[in-house]
Short mmCIF file of C-alpha atoms in Angstrom, two decimals:
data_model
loop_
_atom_site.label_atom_id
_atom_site.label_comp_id
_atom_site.label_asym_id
_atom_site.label_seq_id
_atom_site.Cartn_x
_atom_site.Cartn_y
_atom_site.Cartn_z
CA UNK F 1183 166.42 239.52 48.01
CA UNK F 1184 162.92 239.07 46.67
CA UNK F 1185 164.04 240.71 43.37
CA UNK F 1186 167.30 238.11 42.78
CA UNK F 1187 164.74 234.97 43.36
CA UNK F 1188 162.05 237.18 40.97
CA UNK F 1189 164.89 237.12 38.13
CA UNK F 1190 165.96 234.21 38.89
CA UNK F 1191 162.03 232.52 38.24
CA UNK F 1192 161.92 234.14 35.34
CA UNK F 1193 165.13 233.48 33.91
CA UNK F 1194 163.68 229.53 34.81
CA UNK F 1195 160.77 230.10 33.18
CA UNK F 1196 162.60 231.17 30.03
CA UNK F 1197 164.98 228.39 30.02
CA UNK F 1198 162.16 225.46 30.31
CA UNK F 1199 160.65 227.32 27.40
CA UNK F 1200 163.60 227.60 25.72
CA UNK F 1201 163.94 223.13 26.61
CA UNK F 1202 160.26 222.90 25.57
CA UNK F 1203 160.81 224.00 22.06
CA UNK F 1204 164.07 221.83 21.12
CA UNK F 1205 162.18 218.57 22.70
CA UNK F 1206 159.44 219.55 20.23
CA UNK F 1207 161.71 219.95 17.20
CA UNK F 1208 163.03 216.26 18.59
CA UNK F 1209 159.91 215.22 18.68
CA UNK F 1210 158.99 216.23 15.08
CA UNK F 1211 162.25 214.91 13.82
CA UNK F 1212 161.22 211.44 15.65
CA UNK F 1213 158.15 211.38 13.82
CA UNK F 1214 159.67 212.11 10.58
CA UNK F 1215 162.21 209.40 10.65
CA UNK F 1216 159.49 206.76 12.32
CA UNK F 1217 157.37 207.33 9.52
CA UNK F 1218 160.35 206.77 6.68
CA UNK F 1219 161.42 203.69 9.11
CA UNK F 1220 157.79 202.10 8.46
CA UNK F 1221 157.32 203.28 4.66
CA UNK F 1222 161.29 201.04 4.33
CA UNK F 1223 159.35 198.16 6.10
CA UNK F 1224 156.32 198.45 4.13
CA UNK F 1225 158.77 198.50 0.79
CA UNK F 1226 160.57 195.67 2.00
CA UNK F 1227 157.47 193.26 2.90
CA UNK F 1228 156.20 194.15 -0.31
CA UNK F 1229 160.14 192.82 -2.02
CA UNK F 1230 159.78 189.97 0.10
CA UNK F 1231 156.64 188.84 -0.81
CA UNK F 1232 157.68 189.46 -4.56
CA UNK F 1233 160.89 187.20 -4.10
CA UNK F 1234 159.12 184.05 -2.21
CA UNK F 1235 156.31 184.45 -5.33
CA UNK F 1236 158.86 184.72 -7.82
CA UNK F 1237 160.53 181.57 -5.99
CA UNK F 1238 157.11 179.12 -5.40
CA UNK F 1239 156.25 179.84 -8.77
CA UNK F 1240 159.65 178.99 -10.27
CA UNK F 1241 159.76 181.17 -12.77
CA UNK F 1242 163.09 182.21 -14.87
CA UNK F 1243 164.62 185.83 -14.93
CA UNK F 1244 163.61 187.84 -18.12
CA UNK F 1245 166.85 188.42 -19.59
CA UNK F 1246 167.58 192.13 -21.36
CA UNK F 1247 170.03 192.45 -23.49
CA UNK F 1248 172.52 195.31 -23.29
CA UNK F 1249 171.26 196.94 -26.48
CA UNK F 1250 168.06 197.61 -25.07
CA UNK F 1251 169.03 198.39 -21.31
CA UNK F 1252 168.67 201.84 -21.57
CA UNK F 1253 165.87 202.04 -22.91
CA UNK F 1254 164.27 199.38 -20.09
CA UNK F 1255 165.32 201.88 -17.51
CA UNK F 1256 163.79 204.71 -19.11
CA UNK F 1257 160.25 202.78 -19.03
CA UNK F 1258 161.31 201.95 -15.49
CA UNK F 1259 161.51 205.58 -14.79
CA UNK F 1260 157.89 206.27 -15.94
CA UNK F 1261 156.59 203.95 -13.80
CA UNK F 1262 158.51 205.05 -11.15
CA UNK F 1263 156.73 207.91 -11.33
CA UNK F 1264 153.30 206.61 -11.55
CA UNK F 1265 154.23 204.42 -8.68
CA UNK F 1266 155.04 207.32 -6.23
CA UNK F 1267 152.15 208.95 -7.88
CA UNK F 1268 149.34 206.54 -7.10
CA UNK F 1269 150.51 205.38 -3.77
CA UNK F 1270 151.45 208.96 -2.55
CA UNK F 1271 154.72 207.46 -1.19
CA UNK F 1272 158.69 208.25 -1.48
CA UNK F 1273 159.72 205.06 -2.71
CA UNK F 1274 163.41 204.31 -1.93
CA UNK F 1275 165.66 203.59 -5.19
CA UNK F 1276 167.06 200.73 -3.60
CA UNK F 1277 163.87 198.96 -2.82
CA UNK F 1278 162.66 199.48 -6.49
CA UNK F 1279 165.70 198.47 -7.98
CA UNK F 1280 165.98 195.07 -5.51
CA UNK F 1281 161.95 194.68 -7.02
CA UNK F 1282 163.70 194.67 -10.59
CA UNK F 1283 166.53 192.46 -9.56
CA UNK F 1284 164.22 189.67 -8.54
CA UNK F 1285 162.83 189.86 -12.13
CA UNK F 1286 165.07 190.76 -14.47
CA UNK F 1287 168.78 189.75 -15.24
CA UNK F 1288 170.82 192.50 -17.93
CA UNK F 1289 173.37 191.51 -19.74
CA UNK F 1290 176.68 193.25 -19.30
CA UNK F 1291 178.50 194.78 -22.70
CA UNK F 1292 181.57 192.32 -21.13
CA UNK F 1293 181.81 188.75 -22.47
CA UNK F 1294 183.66 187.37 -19.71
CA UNK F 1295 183.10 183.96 -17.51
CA UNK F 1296 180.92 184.71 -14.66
CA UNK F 1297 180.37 188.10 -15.31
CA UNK F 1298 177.54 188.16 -17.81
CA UNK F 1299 174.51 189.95 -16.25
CA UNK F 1300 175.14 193.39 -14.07
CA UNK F 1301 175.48 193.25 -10.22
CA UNK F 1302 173.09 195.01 -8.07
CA UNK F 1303 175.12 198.06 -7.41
CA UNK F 1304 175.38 198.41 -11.30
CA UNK F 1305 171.48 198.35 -12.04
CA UNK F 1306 171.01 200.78 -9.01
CA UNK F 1307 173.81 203.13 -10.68
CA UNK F 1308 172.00 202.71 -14.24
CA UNK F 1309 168.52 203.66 -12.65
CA UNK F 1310 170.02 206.36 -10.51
CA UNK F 1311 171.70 207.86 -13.65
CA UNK F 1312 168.50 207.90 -15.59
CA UNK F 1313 166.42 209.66 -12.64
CA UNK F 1314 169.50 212.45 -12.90
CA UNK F 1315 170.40 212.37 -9.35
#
């Protein structure tokens, strides 16, 4: 009898160990996506703020033409880079390209009503295709 409650302790023992470790790798994984969660805040404060200045100061979009689109996205690539560099973040795509869309309008290579500067979706595409991923 004492032997069956000995094993039986230890096999305990190993299972809360066993518990302990996955609510640590929860834990870390918590901590992980808390710390994206407030870098997304931070990045979208930051757009915010841009916007309402943007707005109070009533300024007009700088318009690119098509011609030179792709070479505007390769410039916004660099600083991009020096972005993530000097603030030793992972800036979202999304956030930097909503940044750009409160600034800049591009013209599309279409000459139809209404549909003269790119959508949202289609600047985040361009960007996204000049990063390579």
């Amino acid at each position: 009898m004492e032997l069956m409650t000995l094993h039986r302790l230890a096999q305990r023992l190993e299972n809360e160990k066993q518990r302990y470790v996955r609510q640590q790798e929860r834990e870390e994984l918590l901590l992980r996506r808390m710390q994206r969660t407030r870098q997304n805040i931070e990045s979208l404060e930051y757009a915010l703020q841009s916007l309402e200045r943007i707005i109070r100061l009533h300024r007009r979009h700088r318009i690119i033409p098509h011609a030179e689109v792709d070479s505007f996205f390769d410039g916004a690539s660099a600083v991009y880079d020096r972005l993530q560099a000097r603030l030793h973040l992972n800036l979202s795509y999304s956030f930097f390209c909503y940044i750009i869309s409160t600034r800049y309008l591009f013209e599309s290579r279409v000459r139809l009503p209404n549909r003269r500067f790119l959508g949202f979706a289609t600047v985040f595409s361009y960007f996204k295709k000049k990063r390579g991923s």
